[in-house]
PDB file of C-alpha atoms in Angstrom:
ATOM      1  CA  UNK A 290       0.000   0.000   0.000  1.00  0.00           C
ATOM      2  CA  UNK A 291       0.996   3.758  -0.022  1.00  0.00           C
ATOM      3  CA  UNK A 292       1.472   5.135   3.138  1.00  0.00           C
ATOM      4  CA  UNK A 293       3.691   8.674   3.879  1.00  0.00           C
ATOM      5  CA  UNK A 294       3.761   9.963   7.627  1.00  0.00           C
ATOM      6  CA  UNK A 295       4.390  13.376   9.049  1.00  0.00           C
ATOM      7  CA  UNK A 296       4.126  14.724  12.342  1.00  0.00           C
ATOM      8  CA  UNK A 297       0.707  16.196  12.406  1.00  0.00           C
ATOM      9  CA  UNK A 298       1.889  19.630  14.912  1.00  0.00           C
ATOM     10  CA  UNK A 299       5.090  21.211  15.723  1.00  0.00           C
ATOM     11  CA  UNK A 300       5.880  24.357  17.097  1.00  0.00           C
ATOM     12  CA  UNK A 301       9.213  26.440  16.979  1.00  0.00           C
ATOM     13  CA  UNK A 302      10.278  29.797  18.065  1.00  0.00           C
ATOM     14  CA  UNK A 303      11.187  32.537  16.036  1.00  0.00           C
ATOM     15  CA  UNK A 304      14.690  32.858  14.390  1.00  0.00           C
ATOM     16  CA  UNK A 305      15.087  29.221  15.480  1.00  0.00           C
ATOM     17  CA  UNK A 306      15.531  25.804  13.117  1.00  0.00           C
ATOM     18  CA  UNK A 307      13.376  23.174  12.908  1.00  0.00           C
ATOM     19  CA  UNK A 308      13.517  20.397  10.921  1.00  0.00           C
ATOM     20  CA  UNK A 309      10.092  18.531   9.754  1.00  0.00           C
ATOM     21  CA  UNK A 310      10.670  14.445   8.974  1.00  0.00           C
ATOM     22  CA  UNK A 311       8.826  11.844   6.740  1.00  0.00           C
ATOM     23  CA  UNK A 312       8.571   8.575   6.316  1.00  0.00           C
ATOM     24  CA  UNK A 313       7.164   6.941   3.033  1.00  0.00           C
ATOM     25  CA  UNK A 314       6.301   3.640   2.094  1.00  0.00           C
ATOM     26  CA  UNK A 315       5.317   3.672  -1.722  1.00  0.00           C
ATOM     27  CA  UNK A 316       4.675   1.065  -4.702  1.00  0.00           C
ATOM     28  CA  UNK A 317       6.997   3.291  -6.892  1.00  0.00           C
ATOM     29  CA  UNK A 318       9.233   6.340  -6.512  1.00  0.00           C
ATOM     30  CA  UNK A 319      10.235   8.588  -8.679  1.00  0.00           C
ATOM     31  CA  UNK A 320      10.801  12.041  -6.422  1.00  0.00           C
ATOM     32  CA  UNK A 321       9.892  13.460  -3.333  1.00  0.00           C
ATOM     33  CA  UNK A 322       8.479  17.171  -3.090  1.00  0.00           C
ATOM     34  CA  UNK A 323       7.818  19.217   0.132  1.00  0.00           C
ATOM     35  CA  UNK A 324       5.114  21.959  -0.750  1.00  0.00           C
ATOM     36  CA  UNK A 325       4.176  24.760   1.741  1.00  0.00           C
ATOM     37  CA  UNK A 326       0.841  25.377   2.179  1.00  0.00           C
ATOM     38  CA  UNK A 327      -1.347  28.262   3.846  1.00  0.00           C
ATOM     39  CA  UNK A 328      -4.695  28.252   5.534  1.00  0.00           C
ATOM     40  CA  UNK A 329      -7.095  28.463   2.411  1.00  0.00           C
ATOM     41  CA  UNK A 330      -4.678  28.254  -0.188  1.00  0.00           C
ATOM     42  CA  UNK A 331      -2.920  26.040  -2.617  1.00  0.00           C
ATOM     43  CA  UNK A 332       0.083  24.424  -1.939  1.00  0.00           C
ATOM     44  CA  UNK A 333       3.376  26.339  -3.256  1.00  0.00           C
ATOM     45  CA  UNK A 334       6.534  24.193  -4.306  1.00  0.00           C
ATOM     46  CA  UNK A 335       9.099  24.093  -1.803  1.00  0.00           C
ATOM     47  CA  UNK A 336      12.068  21.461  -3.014  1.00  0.00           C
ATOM     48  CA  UNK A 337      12.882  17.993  -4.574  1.00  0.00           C
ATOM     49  CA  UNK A 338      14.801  15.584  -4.166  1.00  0.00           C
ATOM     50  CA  UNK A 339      15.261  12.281  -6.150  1.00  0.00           C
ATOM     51  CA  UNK A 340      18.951  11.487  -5.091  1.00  0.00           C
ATOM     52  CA  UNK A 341      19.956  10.892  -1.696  1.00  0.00           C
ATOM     53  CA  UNK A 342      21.127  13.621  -0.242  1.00  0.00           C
ATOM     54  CA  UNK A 343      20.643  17.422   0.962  1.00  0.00           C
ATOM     55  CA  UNK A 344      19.161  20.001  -1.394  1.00  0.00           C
ATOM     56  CA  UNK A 345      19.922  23.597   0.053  1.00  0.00           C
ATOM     57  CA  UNK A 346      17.758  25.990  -1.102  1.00  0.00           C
ATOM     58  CA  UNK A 347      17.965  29.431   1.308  1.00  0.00           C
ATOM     59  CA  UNK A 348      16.248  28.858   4.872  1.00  0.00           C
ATOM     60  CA  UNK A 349      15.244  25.634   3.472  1.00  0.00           C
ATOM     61  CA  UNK A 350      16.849  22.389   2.603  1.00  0.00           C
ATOM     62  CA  UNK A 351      15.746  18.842   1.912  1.00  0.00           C
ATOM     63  CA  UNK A 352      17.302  15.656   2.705  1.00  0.00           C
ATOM     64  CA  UNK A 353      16.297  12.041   1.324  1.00  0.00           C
ATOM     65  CA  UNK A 354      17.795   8.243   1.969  1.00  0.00           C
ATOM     66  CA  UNK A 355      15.694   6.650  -0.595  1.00  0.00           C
ATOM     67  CA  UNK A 356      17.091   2.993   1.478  1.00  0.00           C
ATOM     68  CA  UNK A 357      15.018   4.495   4.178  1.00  0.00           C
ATOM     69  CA  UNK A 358      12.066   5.442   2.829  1.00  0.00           C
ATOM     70  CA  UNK A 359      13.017   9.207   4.523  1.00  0.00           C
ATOM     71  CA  UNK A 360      13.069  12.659   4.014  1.00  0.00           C
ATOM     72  CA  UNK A 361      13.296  15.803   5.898  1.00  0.00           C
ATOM     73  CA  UNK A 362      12.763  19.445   5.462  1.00  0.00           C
ATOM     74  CA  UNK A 363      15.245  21.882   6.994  1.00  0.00           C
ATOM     75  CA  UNK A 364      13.597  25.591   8.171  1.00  0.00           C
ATOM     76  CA  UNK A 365      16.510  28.037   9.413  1.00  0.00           C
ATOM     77  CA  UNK A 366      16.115  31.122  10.684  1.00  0.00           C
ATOM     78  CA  UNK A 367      12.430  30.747  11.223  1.00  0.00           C
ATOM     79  CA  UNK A 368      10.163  33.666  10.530  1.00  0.00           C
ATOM     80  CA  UNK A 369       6.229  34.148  11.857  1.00  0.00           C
ATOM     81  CA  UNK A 370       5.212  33.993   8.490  1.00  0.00           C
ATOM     82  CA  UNK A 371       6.778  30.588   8.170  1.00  0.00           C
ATOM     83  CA  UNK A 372       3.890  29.222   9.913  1.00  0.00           C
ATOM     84  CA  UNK A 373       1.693  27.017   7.649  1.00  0.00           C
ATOM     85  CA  UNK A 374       1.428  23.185   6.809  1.00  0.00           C
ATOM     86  CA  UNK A 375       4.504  21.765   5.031  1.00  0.00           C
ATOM     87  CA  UNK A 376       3.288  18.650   3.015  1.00  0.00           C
ATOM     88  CA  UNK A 377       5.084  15.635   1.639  1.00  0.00           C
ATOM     89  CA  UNK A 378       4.807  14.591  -1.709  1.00  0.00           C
ATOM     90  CA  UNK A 379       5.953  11.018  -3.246  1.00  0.00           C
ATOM     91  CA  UNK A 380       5.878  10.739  -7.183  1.00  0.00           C
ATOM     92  CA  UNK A 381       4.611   7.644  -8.075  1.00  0.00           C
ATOM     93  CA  UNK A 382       6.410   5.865 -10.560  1.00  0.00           C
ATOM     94  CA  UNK A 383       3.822   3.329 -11.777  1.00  0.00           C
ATOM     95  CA  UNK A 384       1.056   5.348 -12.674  1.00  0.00           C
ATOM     96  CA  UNK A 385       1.149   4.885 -16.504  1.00  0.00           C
ATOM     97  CA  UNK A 386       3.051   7.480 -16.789  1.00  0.00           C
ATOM     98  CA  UNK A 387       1.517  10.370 -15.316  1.00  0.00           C
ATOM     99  CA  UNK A 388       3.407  10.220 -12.323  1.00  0.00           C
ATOM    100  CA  UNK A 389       1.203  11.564  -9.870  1.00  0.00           C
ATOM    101  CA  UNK A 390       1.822  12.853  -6.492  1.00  0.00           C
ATOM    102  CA  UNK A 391       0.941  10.803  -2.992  1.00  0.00           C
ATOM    103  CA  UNK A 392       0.376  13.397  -0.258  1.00  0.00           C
ATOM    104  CA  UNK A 393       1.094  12.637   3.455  1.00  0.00           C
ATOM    105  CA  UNK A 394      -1.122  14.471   5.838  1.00  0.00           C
ATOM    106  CA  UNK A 395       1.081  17.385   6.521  1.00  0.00           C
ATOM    107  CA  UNK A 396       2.956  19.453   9.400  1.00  0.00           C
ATOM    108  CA  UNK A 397       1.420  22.235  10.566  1.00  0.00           C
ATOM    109  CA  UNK A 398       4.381  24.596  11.927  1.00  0.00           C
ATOM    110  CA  UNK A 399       3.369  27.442  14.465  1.00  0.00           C
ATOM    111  CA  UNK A 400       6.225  29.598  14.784  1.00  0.00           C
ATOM    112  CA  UNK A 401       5.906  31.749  18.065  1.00  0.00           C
ATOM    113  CA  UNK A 402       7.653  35.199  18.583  1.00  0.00           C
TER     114      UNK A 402
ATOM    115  CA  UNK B 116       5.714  31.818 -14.984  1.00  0.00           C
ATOM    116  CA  UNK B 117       3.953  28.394 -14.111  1.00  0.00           C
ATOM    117  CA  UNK B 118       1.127  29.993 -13.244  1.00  0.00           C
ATOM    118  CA  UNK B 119      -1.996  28.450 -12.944  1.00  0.00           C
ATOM    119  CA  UNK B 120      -5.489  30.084 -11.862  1.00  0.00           C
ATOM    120  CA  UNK B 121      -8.834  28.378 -10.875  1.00  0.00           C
ATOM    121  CA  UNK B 122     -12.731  30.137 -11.402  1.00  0.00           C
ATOM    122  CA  UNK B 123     -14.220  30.535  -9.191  1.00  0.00           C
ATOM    123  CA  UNK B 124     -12.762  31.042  -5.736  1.00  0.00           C
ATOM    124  CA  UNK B 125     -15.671  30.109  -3.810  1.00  0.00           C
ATOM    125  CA  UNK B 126     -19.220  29.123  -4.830  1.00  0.00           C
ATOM    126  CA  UNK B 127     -22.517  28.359  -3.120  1.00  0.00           C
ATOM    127  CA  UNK B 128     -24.862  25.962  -4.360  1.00  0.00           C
ATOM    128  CA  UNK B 129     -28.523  24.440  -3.488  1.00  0.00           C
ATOM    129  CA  UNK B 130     -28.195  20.905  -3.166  1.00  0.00           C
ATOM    130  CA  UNK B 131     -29.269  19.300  -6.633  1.00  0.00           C
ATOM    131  CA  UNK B 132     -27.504  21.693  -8.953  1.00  0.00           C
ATOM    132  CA  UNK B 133     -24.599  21.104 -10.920  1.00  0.00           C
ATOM    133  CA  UNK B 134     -21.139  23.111 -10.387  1.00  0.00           C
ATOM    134  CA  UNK B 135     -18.481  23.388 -13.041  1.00  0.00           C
ATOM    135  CA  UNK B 136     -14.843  24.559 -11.678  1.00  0.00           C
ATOM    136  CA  UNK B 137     -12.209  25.796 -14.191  1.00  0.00           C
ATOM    137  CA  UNK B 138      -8.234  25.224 -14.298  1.00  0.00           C
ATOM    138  CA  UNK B 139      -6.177  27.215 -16.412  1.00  0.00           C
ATOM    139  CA  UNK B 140      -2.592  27.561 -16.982  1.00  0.00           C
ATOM    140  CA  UNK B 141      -1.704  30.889 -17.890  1.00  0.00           C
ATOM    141  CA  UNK B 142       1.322  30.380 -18.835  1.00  0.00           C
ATOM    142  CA  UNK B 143       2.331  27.341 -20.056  1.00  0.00           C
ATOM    143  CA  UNK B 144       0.637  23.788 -22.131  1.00  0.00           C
ATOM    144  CA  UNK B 145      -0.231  20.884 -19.565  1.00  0.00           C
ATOM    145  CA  UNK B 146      -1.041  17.811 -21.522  1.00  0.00           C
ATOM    146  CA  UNK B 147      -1.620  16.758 -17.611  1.00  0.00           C
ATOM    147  CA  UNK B 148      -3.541  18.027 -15.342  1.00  0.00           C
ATOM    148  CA  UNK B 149      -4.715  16.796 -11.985  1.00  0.00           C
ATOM    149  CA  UNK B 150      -8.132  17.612  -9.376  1.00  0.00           C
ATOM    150  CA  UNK B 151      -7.836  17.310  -5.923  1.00  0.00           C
ATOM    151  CA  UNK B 152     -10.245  17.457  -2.983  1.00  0.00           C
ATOM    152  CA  UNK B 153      -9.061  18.729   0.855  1.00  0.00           C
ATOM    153  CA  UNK B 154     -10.986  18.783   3.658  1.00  0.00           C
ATOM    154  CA  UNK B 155      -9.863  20.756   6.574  1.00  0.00           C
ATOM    155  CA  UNK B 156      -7.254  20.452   8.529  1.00  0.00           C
ATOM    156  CA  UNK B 157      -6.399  16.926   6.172  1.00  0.00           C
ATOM    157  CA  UNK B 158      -3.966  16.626   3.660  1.00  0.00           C
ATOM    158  CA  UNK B 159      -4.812  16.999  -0.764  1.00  0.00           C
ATOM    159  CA  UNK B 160      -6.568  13.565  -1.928  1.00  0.00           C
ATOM    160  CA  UNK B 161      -6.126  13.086  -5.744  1.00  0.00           C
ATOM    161  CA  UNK B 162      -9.416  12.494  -7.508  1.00  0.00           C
ATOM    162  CA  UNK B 163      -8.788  11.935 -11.108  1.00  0.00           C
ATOM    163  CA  UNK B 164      -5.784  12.537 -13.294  1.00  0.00           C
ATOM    164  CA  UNK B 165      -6.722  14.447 -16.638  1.00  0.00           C
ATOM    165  CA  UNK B 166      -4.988  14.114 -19.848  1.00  0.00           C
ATOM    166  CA  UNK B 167      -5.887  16.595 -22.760  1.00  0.00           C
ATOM    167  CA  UNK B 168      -7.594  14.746 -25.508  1.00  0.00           C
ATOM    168  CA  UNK B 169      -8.788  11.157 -23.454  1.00  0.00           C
ATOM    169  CA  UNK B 170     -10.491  10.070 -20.535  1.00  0.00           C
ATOM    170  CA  UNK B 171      -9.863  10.854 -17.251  1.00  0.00           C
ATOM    171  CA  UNK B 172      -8.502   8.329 -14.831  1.00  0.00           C
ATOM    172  CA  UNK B 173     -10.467   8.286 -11.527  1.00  0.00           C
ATOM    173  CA  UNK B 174      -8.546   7.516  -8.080  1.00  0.00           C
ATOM    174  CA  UNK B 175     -10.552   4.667  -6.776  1.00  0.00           C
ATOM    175  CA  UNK B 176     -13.566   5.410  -4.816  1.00  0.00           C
ATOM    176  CA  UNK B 177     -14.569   8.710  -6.900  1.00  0.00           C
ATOM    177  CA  UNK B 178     -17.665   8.560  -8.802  1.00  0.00           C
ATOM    178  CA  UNK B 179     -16.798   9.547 -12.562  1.00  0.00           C
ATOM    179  CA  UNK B 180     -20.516  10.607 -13.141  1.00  0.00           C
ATOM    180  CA  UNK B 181     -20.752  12.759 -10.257  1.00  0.00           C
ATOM    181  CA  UNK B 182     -17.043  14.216 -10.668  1.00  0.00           C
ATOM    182  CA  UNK B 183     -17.151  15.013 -14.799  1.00  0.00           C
ATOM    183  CA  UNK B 184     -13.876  16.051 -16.105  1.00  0.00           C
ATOM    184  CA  UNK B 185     -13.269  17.627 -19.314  1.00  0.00           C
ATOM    185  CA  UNK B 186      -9.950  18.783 -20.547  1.00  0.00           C
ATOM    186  CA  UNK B 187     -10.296  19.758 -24.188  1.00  0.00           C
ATOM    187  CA  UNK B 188      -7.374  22.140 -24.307  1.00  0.00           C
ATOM    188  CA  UNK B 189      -3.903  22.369 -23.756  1.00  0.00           C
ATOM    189  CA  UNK B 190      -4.640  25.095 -21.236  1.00  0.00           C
ATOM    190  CA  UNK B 191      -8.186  24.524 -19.610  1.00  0.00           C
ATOM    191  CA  UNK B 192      -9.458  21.701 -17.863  1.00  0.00           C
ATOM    192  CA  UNK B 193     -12.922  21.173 -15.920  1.00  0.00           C
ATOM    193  CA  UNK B 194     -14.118  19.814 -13.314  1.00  0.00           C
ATOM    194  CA  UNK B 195     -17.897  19.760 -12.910  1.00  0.00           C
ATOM    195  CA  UNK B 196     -19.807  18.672 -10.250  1.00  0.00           C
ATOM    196  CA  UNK B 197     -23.078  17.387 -10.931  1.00  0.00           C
ATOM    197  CA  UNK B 198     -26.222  16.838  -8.442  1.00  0.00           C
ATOM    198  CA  UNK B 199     -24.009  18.264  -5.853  1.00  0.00           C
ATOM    199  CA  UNK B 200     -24.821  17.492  -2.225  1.00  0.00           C
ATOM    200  CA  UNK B 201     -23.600  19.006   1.328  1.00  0.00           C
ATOM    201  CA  UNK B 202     -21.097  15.968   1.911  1.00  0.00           C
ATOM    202  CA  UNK B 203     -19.190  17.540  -1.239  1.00  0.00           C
ATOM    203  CA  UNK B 204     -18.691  20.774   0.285  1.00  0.00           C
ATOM    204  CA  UNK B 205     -14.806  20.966   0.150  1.00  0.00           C
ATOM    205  CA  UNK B 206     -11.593  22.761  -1.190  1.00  0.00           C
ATOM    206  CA  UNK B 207     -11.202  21.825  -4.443  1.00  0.00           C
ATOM    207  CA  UNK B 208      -7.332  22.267  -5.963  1.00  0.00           C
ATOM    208  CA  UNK B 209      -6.046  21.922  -9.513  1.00  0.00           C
ATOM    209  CA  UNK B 210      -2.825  21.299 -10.208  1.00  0.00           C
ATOM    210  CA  UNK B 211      -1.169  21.189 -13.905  1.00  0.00           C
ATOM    211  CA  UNK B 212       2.488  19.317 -14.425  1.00  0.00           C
ATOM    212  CA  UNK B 213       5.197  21.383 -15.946  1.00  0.00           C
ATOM    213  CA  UNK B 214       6.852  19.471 -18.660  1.00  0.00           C
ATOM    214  CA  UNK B 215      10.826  19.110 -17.871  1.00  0.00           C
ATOM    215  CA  UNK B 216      12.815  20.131 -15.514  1.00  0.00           C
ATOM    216  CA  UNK B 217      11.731  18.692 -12.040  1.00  0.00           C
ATOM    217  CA  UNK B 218       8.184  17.544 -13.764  1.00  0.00           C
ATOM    218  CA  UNK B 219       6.493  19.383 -10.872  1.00  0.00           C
ATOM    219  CA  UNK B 220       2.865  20.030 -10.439  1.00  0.00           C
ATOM    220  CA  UNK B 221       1.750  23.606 -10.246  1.00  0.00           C
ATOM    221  CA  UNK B 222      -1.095  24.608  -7.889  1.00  0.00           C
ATOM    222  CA  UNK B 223      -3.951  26.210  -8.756  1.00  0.00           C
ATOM    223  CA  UNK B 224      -5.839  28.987  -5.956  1.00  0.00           C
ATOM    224  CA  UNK B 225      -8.407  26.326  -5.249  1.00  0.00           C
ATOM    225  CA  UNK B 226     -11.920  27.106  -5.392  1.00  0.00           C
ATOM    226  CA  UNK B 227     -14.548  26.395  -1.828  1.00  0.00           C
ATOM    227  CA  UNK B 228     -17.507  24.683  -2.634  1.00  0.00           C
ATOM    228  CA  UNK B 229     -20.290  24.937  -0.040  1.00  0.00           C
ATOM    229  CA  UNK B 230     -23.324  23.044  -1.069  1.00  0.00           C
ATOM    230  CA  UNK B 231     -26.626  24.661   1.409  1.00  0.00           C
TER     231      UNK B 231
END
């Protein structure tokens, strides 16, 4: 089955770094995303990551192990407006070739002064 | 770029009428294009994948003649749903796939369906 898990809450302090894991357990894989999301919006591309390894993109970086089904998203220097759910994405590689995305449940962040 | 809008941002409906949602990307052709539901508080459930020119393919468990999707451009796709009750009040969220690159999916506003 396809299963990706999150942390449903965490909460950091401003200026601080946090660092938001997931675990996936897919049929296929081709790519992990992490998408930011706002109450009442649509979710805004974050990273990717289809290599092992650490992405580093500003505050944010990505890590995957693709042997251990894990990923993590690295927030530095955390800001108020940082606050919002961060949600995992697994592209699935057997989809006949549409290769769509398998959402975990998300992290909702509250970042306190 | 990679912009992609949704019509309308909210609607309100009597239970028994028929809604139709647009996706457009402004910017860019997506052969692909994908419809998602989200309740609150939950993460985005994919309800049908839809390719310009065919069929759509349904996730399992969605109704493909309550959820009609039409996607008869490079640039629009539509989701209309029909004989709409309160149990499909919900954020509904495009998304269109960016050829190349990272093949990412591109979110659309989303638009709030309350059925009365």
């Amino acid at each position: 089955g396809q299963n990706i898990d999150q942390p449903t809450e965490m909460t950091a302090t401003e200026g601080a770094i946090v660092q938001i894991n997931c675990t996936y357990q897919t049929s296929g894989f081709n790519g992990l995303f992490w998408y930011q999301q706002h109450a009442g919006e649509a979710p805004t591309f974050l990273s990717y990551n289809v290599l092992d390894g650490l992405e580093e993109k500003g505050r944010f970086s990505s890590f995957l192990s693709r042997s251990k089904g894990y990923s993590y998203l690295l927030l530095k220097e955390l800001q108020m407006k940082d606050s919002a759910s961060y949600l995992c994405a697994v592209r699935d590689g057997f989809s006949g070739g549409y290769n769509k995305l398998i959402f975990g449940a998300g992290t909702r962040l509250a970042v306190h002064p | 770029g990679a912009v992609v809008s949704q019509h309308p941002s909210r609607v309100i409906c009597k239970s028994g009428t028929s809604v139709k949602i647009e996706c457009r990307s402004l910017d860019f052709q997506a052969t692909t294009m994908f419809w998602y539901r989200q309740f609150p508080k939950k993460s985005l459930m994919l309800m049908a994948t839809s390719n310009e020119g065919s069929k759509a393919t349904y996730e399992q468990g969605v109704e493909k003649d309550k959820f009609l999707i039409n996607h008869a451009s490079l640039t629009l796709s539509t989701l209309t749903v029909t004989s709409a009750h309160p149990e499909d009040s919900s954020f509904y969220i495009c998304s269109a796939r960016l050829a190349g690159g990272y093949n990412e999916q591109f979110f659309g506003p989303g638009t709030r369906l309350t059925v009365l």
